[in-house]
Short mmCIF file of C-alpha atoms in Angstrom, two decimals:
data_model
loop_
_atom_site.label_atom_id
_atom_site.label_comp_id
_atom_site.label_asym_id
_atom_site.label_seq_id
_atom_site.Cartn_x
_atom_site.Cartn_y
_atom_site.Cartn_z
CA MET A 1 -21.46 -81.31 -14.21
CA PRO A 2 -19.35 -81.17 -17.37
CA ASN A 3 -19.63 -77.26 -17.88
CA GLU A 4 -18.88 -76.23 -14.12
CA PRO A 5 -15.32 -74.37 -14.05
CA SER A 6 -12.76 -76.17 -12.04
CA PRO A 7 -11.62 -74.60 -8.78
CA LEU A 8 -8.38 -73.35 -10.29
CA ARG A 9 -10.31 -71.54 -12.96
CA ARG A 10 -12.69 -70.02 -10.50
CA ARG A 11 -9.59 -68.58 -8.42
CA LEU A 12 -7.97 -67.14 -11.59
CA ALA A 13 -11.30 -65.70 -12.73
CA LEU A 14 -11.68 -64.01 -9.35
CA GLY A 15 -8.05 -63.00 -9.39
CA LEU A 16 -8.47 -61.23 -12.76
CA ALA A 17 -11.66 -59.49 -11.84
CA GLY A 18 -9.85 -58.02 -8.85
CA THR A 19 -7.11 -56.56 -10.86
CA THR A 20 -9.77 -54.85 -13.02
CA VAL A 21 -11.39 -53.23 -9.98
CA LEU A 22 -8.18 -51.70 -8.58
CA PRO A 23 -7.92 -48.80 -10.93
CA ALA A 24 -11.55 -47.74 -10.27
CA LEU A 25 -10.71 -48.08 -6.52
CA ALA A 26 -7.52 -45.89 -6.94
CA ALA A 27 -9.65 -43.26 -8.90
CA CYS A 28 -12.07 -43.11 -5.94
CA VAL A 29 -9.42 -42.26 -3.50
CA ALA A 30 -7.40 -39.84 -5.43
CA PRO A 31 -6.18 -36.69 -3.39
CA ALA A 32 -8.58 -33.74 -3.51
CA PRO A 33 -7.35 -30.52 -5.07
CA PRO A 34 -5.62 -28.05 -2.65
CA ARG A 35 -8.01 -25.62 -1.15
CA VAL A 36 -8.05 -22.10 -2.70
CA LEU A 37 -7.22 -19.17 -0.32
CA SER A 38 -10.21 -16.66 -0.10
CA VAL A 39 -9.46 -13.08 0.66
CA GLY A 40 -11.69 -10.17 1.31
CA ALA A 41 -10.33 -6.67 0.97
CA LEU A 42 -11.56 -3.39 2.26
CA PHE A 43 -10.67 -0.22 0.39
CA ALA A 44 -11.60 3.07 2.21
CA GLY A 45 -11.73 5.14 -0.90
CA ARG A 46 -12.04 4.54 -4.55
CA ILE A 47 -10.13 2.04 -6.37
CA ASP A 48 -9.79 4.19 -9.36
CA ASP A 49 -8.10 7.08 -7.42
CA ARG A 50 -4.64 6.72 -9.49
CA GLY A 51 -2.94 6.45 -6.12
CA PHE A 52 -2.90 4.61 -2.83
CA MET A 53 -6.23 2.75 -3.23
CA GLU A 54 -5.57 2.01 -6.84
CA ALA A 55 -2.17 0.61 -5.97
CA GLY A 56 -3.67 -1.72 -3.45
CA TRP A 57 -6.21 -2.92 -5.90
CA ARG A 58 -3.63 -3.66 -8.38
CA GLY A 59 -1.81 -5.87 -5.62
CA LEU A 60 -5.11 -7.56 -5.10
CA GLU A 61 -5.60 -8.15 -8.80
CA ARG A 62 -2.15 -9.40 -9.16
CA ALA A 63 -2.62 -11.89 -6.35
CA ARG A 64 -5.78 -13.44 -8.02
CA THR A 65 -4.14 -13.90 -11.28
CA GLU A 66 -0.82 -15.05 -10.25
CA LEU A 67 -1.57 -16.89 -6.95
CA GLY A 68 -4.94 -18.16 -8.06
CA VAL A 69 -6.74 -16.99 -4.75
CA ALA A 70 -10.30 -16.13 -4.64
CA THR A 71 -10.90 -12.51 -4.03
CA ARG A 72 -13.83 -10.05 -2.96
CA HIS A 73 -13.71 -6.50 -2.02
CA VAL A 74 -15.62 -3.72 -0.57
CA ALA A 75 -14.69 -0.05 -1.74
CA GLY A 76 -15.74 3.50 -1.12
CA VAL A 77 -16.22 3.24 2.67
CA GLU A 78 -15.97 6.52 4.60
CA PRO A 79 -12.87 6.30 6.80
CA LYS A 80 -14.77 6.40 9.99
CA ARG A 81 -14.12 3.70 12.60
CA PRO A 82 -17.53 2.40 12.96
CA LEU A 83 -18.21 2.18 9.39
CA LEU A 84 -14.84 0.45 8.75
CA ALA A 85 -15.46 -2.08 11.47
CA GLU A 86 -18.84 -2.83 10.05
CA ALA A 87 -17.41 -3.52 6.56
CA LEU A 88 -14.53 -5.54 8.06
CA ALA A 89 -16.98 -7.73 10.06
CA GLY A 90 -19.15 -8.30 7.03
CA LEU A 91 -16.23 -9.61 5.17
CA ALA A 92 -15.15 -11.94 7.89
CA ALA A 93 -18.83 -13.06 8.13
CA SER A 94 -18.73 -13.91 4.53
CA GLY A 95 -16.23 -16.89 5.18
CA VAL A 96 -13.08 -15.61 3.60
CA ASP A 97 -9.74 -16.86 5.03
CA LEU A 98 -8.11 -13.76 5.16
CA VAL A 99 -9.43 -10.17 5.48
CA LEU A 100 -7.24 -7.37 4.23
CA ALA A 101 -7.76 -3.71 5.41
CA HIS A 102 -5.96 -1.34 2.98
CA GLY A 103 -4.68 1.63 4.78
CA GLY A 104 -3.57 2.93 8.22
CA GLN A 105 -6.99 4.35 8.86
CA ASN A 106 -8.20 0.81 9.47
CA ASN A 107 -5.80 0.21 12.62
CA GLU A 108 -8.32 0.64 15.32
CA ALA A 109 -11.31 -0.91 13.46
CA CYS A 110 -9.31 -4.00 12.32
CA ALA A 111 -7.93 -4.75 15.85
CA GLU A 112 -11.31 -4.52 17.30
CA VAL A 113 -12.93 -6.87 14.61
CA ALA A 114 -10.03 -9.20 14.73
CA ALA A 115 -10.24 -9.69 18.62
CA ARG A 116 -13.80 -10.86 18.19
CA THR A 117 -13.32 -13.11 15.33
CA PRO A 118 -10.44 -15.14 16.20
CA GLY A 119 -11.13 -17.77 13.49
CA THR A 120 -10.26 -15.38 10.71
CA ARG A 121 -6.75 -13.96 9.89
CA PHE A 122 -6.65 -10.21 9.39
CA VAL A 123 -3.96 -7.98 7.87
CA VAL A 124 -3.57 -4.05 7.55
CA VAL A 125 -1.46 -2.68 4.77
CA GLN A 126 0.41 0.51 6.12
CA GLY A 127 -0.93 -0.80 9.57
CA ALA A 128 0.63 -0.67 13.05
CA VAL A 129 -1.44 -3.15 14.94
CA THR A 130 -0.92 -6.78 15.82
CA GLY A 131 -2.93 -9.77 17.53
CA PRO A 132 -2.93 -13.42 17.54
CA ASN A 133 -4.80 -13.47 14.21
CA LEU A 134 -3.62 -9.88 13.15
CA ALA A 135 -0.60 -8.70 11.20
CA SER A 136 0.62 -5.48 9.57
CA TYR A 137 2.61 -4.80 6.43
CA GLU A 138 4.12 -1.37 5.92
CA VAL A 139 5.89 0.19 3.14
CA LEU A 140 8.23 3.00 4.59
CA GLN A 141 6.84 5.88 2.62
CA GLU A 142 8.78 8.19 5.03
CA GLU A 143 12.11 7.12 3.56
CA SER A 144 11.19 8.22 0.05
CA ALA A 145 9.39 11.39 1.47
CA TYR A 146 12.63 12.39 3.11
CA LEU A 147 14.52 12.08 -0.09
CA GLY A 148 11.71 14.20 -1.71
CA GLY A 149 12.44 17.00 0.93
CA VAL A 150 16.07 16.85 0.06
CA LEU A 151 15.25 17.32 -3.57
CA ALA A 152 12.83 20.17 -2.69
CA ALA A 153 15.47 21.95 -0.76
CA LEU A 154 17.93 21.71 -3.47
CA SER A 155 15.49 22.80 -6.23
CA THR A 156 13.44 25.61 -4.87
CA ARG A 157 13.85 29.11 -6.28
CA THR A 158 11.82 30.90 -3.79
CA GLY A 159 12.93 29.25 -0.68
CA THR A 160 9.45 28.09 0.16
CA VAL A 161 7.89 24.35 -0.51
CA GLY A 162 4.54 23.10 0.45
CA HIS A 163 3.29 19.81 1.54
CA LEU A 164 -0.39 18.67 1.22
CA SER A 165 -2.15 15.79 2.69
CA GLY A 166 -5.71 14.75 3.51
CA ILE A 167 -6.47 12.71 6.70
CA ARG A 168 -4.14 12.37 9.61
CA VAL A 169 -3.35 8.79 9.45
CA ARG A 170 0.01 7.38 10.87
CA PRO A 171 1.85 6.91 7.59
CA GLY A 172 0.75 10.45 6.32
CA LEU A 173 2.07 12.01 9.49
CA LYS A 174 5.34 10.16 9.18
CA GLY A 175 5.61 11.16 5.62
CA ARG A 176 5.04 14.83 6.37
CA ALA A 177 7.68 14.63 9.25
CA ALA A 178 10.14 13.02 6.94
CA PHE A 179 9.69 15.39 4.17
CA ALA A 180 10.09 18.45 6.51
CA ALA A 181 13.21 16.66 7.90
CA GLY A 182 14.79 16.11 4.54
CA VAL A 183 14.21 19.92 3.73
CA ALA A 184 15.58 21.03 7.05
CA ALA A 185 18.64 18.78 6.93
CA THR A 186 19.39 20.02 3.41
CA ASP A 187 18.76 23.75 3.80
CA PRO A 188 17.36 25.02 7.08
CA LYS A 189 16.49 28.46 5.60
CA VAL A 190 13.81 26.91 3.36
CA ARG A 191 10.17 27.21 4.69
CA VAL A 192 7.78 24.34 4.68
CA LEU A 193 4.10 25.14 4.43
CA THR A 194 2.32 22.03 5.57
CA THR A 195 -1.44 21.31 5.52
CA PHE A 196 -3.73 18.35 6.18
CA CYS A 197 -7.03 19.30 4.52
CA GLY A 198 -9.06 16.59 5.90
CA ASN A 199 -9.92 14.57 2.71
CA GLN A 200 -8.00 12.41 0.58
CA ASP A 201 -10.25 12.63 -2.64
CA ASP A 202 -11.69 16.23 -2.86
CA ALA A 203 -9.81 17.69 -5.83
CA ALA A 204 -11.52 21.19 -5.39
CA LEU A 205 -10.41 21.37 -1.80
CA ALA A 206 -7.07 20.25 -2.55
CA ARG A 207 -6.66 22.83 -5.51
CA ARG A 208 -7.74 25.51 -3.30
CA VAL A 209 -5.08 24.76 -0.45
CA ALA A 210 -2.40 24.33 -3.11
CA LEU A 211 -3.20 27.62 -4.76
CA ALA A 212 -2.97 29.37 -1.19
CA GLN A 213 0.43 27.76 -0.59
CA MET A 214 1.57 28.95 -4.02
CA ALA A 215 0.23 32.45 -3.19
CA ALA A 216 2.39 32.26 0.09
CA GLY A 217 5.47 31.52 -2.05
CA ALA A 218 5.59 27.66 -2.52
CA ASP A 219 7.11 26.76 -5.88
CA ILE A 220 7.26 23.05 -5.19
CA VAL A 221 4.18 21.10 -3.54
CA PHE A 222 4.78 17.55 -2.09
CA THR A 223 1.37 15.83 -2.23
CA MET A 224 0.29 12.71 -0.50
CA LEU A 225 -3.31 12.42 -1.66
CA ASN A 226 -5.44 10.00 -3.52
CA ALA A 227 -8.08 11.42 -5.98
CA GLY A 228 -7.75 14.81 -4.60
CA ARG A 229 -4.17 15.08 -6.31
CA GLY A 230 -5.86 16.00 -9.49
CA GLY A 231 -6.91 19.39 -8.09
CA VAL A 232 -3.23 20.18 -7.16
CA THR A 233 -1.91 19.15 -10.43
CA GLU A 234 -4.35 21.42 -12.22
CA ALA A 235 -3.13 24.26 -10.02
CA CYS A 236 0.46 23.44 -10.61
CA ARG A 237 -0.10 23.47 -14.49
CA GLU A 238 -1.82 26.91 -14.07
CA ARG A 239 0.83 28.45 -12.03
CA GLY A 240 3.97 26.80 -13.43
CA THR A 241 4.53 25.10 -9.96
CA ARG A 242 6.23 21.74 -9.74
CA GLN A 243 4.73 18.98 -7.72
CA ILE A 244 6.40 15.88 -5.98
CA GLY A 245 3.97 12.96 -5.98
CA ASN A 246 3.89 9.75 -3.84
CA VAL A 247 2.99 6.14 -3.99
CA VAL A 248 3.30 5.57 -7.79
CA ASP A 249 5.86 7.09 -10.39
CA TRP A 250 4.06 10.29 -11.27
CA VAL A 251 7.17 11.53 -13.20
CA ARG A 252 6.31 8.92 -15.79
CA THR A 253 2.78 9.94 -15.94
CA ASP A 254 3.10 13.86 -16.17
CA PRO A 255 6.81 14.83 -16.40
CA GLN A 256 5.76 18.60 -17.15
CA VAL A 257 4.25 18.88 -13.67
CA TYR A 258 6.09 16.25 -11.54
CA LEU A 259 9.66 16.98 -10.57
CA ALA A 260 9.84 13.81 -8.60
CA SER A 261 7.70 11.09 -7.05
CA ALA A 262 8.29 9.60 -3.58
CA ILE A 263 7.45 5.99 -4.64
CA ALA A 264 6.02 3.73 -1.79
CA ASP A 265 4.43 0.93 -4.02
CA VAL A 266 1.67 -0.67 -1.59
CA SER A 267 0.63 -3.07 -4.34
CA ILE A 268 3.90 -4.99 -3.39
CA THR A 269 2.90 -5.43 0.14
CA VAL A 270 -0.58 -6.34 -0.54
CA PHE A 271 0.74 -9.00 -2.81
CA GLN A 272 3.18 -10.23 -0.18
CA ALA A 273 0.62 -10.39 2.50
CA ILE A 274 -1.82 -12.52 0.24
CA ARG A 275 1.07 -14.74 -0.67
CA ASP A 276 2.22 -15.37 2.91
CA GLY A 277 -1.38 -16.21 3.72
CA ARG A 278 -1.39 -18.85 0.89
CA ASP A 279 1.83 -20.24 1.77
CA GLY A 280 1.33 -20.79 5.51
CA ALA A 281 3.70 -17.89 6.40
CA PHE A 282 1.29 -15.43 7.81
CA PRO A 283 2.96 -13.42 10.33
CA ALA A 284 0.44 -13.20 13.12
CA GLY A 285 1.60 -10.82 15.79
CA ALA A 286 4.19 -9.07 13.81
CA ILE A 287 4.62 -5.96 11.43
CA ARG A 288 6.60 -6.50 8.16
CA ARG A 289 8.16 -3.50 6.65
CA VAL A 290 9.85 -2.70 3.22
CA GLY A 291 11.98 0.23 2.77
CA LEU A 292 14.73 1.73 0.50
CA ALA A 293 16.54 -1.67 0.65
CA ASP A 294 13.81 -2.76 -1.81
CA PRO A 295 13.96 -0.17 -4.69
CA GLN A 296 10.95 -1.77 -6.50
CA ALA A 297 8.85 -0.84 -3.49
CA VAL A 298 10.60 2.54 -2.06
CA ARG A 299 12.58 4.91 -4.07
CA LEU A 300 12.60 8.62 -5.31
CA SER A 301 11.97 8.77 -8.97
CA MET A 302 13.20 12.00 -10.43
CA ALA A 303 12.61 13.96 -13.60
CA ALA A 304 15.21 13.85 -16.35
CA GLU A 305 15.83 17.62 -15.98
CA VAL A 306 17.12 17.11 -12.27
CA PRO A 307 20.93 17.95 -12.38
CA ASP A 308 23.48 15.24 -11.81
CA ALA A 309 24.83 17.13 -8.61
CA VAL A 310 21.49 17.03 -7.08
CA ARG A 311 20.84 13.43 -7.91
CA ALA A 312 24.17 12.65 -6.27
CA ARG A 313 22.97 14.55 -3.11
CA VAL A 314 19.72 12.58 -3.10
CA GLN A 315 21.48 9.19 -3.55
CA ARG A 316 23.97 9.94 -0.79
CA ALA A 317 20.89 10.61 1.44
CA ALA A 318 19.45 7.47 0.51
CA ALA A 319 22.60 5.54 1.23
CA ASP A 320 22.85 7.18 4.69
CA ILE A 321 19.27 6.23 5.48
CA GLU A 322 20.00 2.51 4.59
CA ALA A 323 23.17 2.44 6.56
CA GLY A 324 21.59 3.97 9.62
CA ARG A 325 23.49 7.16 9.52
CA ILE A 326 20.26 9.12 9.03
CA ARG A 327 17.42 8.51 11.34
CA VAL A 328 14.16 9.58 9.77
CA PRO A 329 11.87 11.18 12.36
CA GLU A 330 8.26 10.15 12.64
CA ALA A 331 6.91 13.39 14.33
CA TYR A 332 6.72 17.05 13.18
CA GLU A 333 6.52 19.76 15.77
CA GLY A 334 6.36 22.84 13.46
CA PRO A 335 3.51 25.20 12.35
CA GLU A 336 0.94 24.31 9.96
CA PHE A 337 -0.46 26.22 7.06
CA PRO A 338 -4.23 27.04 7.43
CA ILE A 339 -6.97 25.69 5.17
CA PRO A 340 -8.28 28.70 3.30
CA ALA A 341 -11.81 29.77 3.76
#
């Protein structure tokens, strides 16, 4: 037949057709985009408390924007073990890759839920628990708290200073012990009035306790509170008392009230924990700690009015802590100041 193609032409046509198909086949087998890490976070308090919880929230938001992780969160859970465990179990059941519990009040609840949910990774920020799928990250608040005690002892005019916190979680207890130790090491004649009022967010209660400490002679009060701190700040403004804050830089926020702030920026460890989870470096079974060696995370911020000689004493104490010449204690054995009726 005159119009039928020769065998050679048929082979060339098939070869050319094959070359046009290859790009389409390549497109079909293109690698899938990398899987996005999903994180579920629990905040046992308000994420607008201008303190510890809000710092954790900032770390979560930074991870979402900078690392491209998917996030969800639960906030406002009362710090009671059954309620915390229920919230953590709910986050794990939602299918996230990493459950982040913000705050040492989650230690027991997180250990319990992690043990029965082996397919999910868990982390406690300011925690002290570990397991096959559980890690803790801790900013050493006690190191900057010790420096706050040094400053308070050098700055008090009445010879009496106060400490006020809310619930008795391990980081709070260590912070109290460190502050009292810093005072005692600097001037053992200075009295420390210390109270755990039982609530991190109750501003009216915190104000009442602070006023009672002031009436007993305290002219500087170190606060380890969340939303409750506002009540102390109000009392300080009324009475002309100075305050030492914690977690974030309160000197920058309110230099008229805050003589210093014992910074322990937990937003950094929240971000680190999520980044480690994304990068395959999750430290299961370990506790990662950050102290004065990382001044972005831990330091004492001081008001401009603090004399150079006092600053130098604080800086020497910081150097001694870093070098191991000062061992910051974790327990306080002294008396406590009662909650006023």
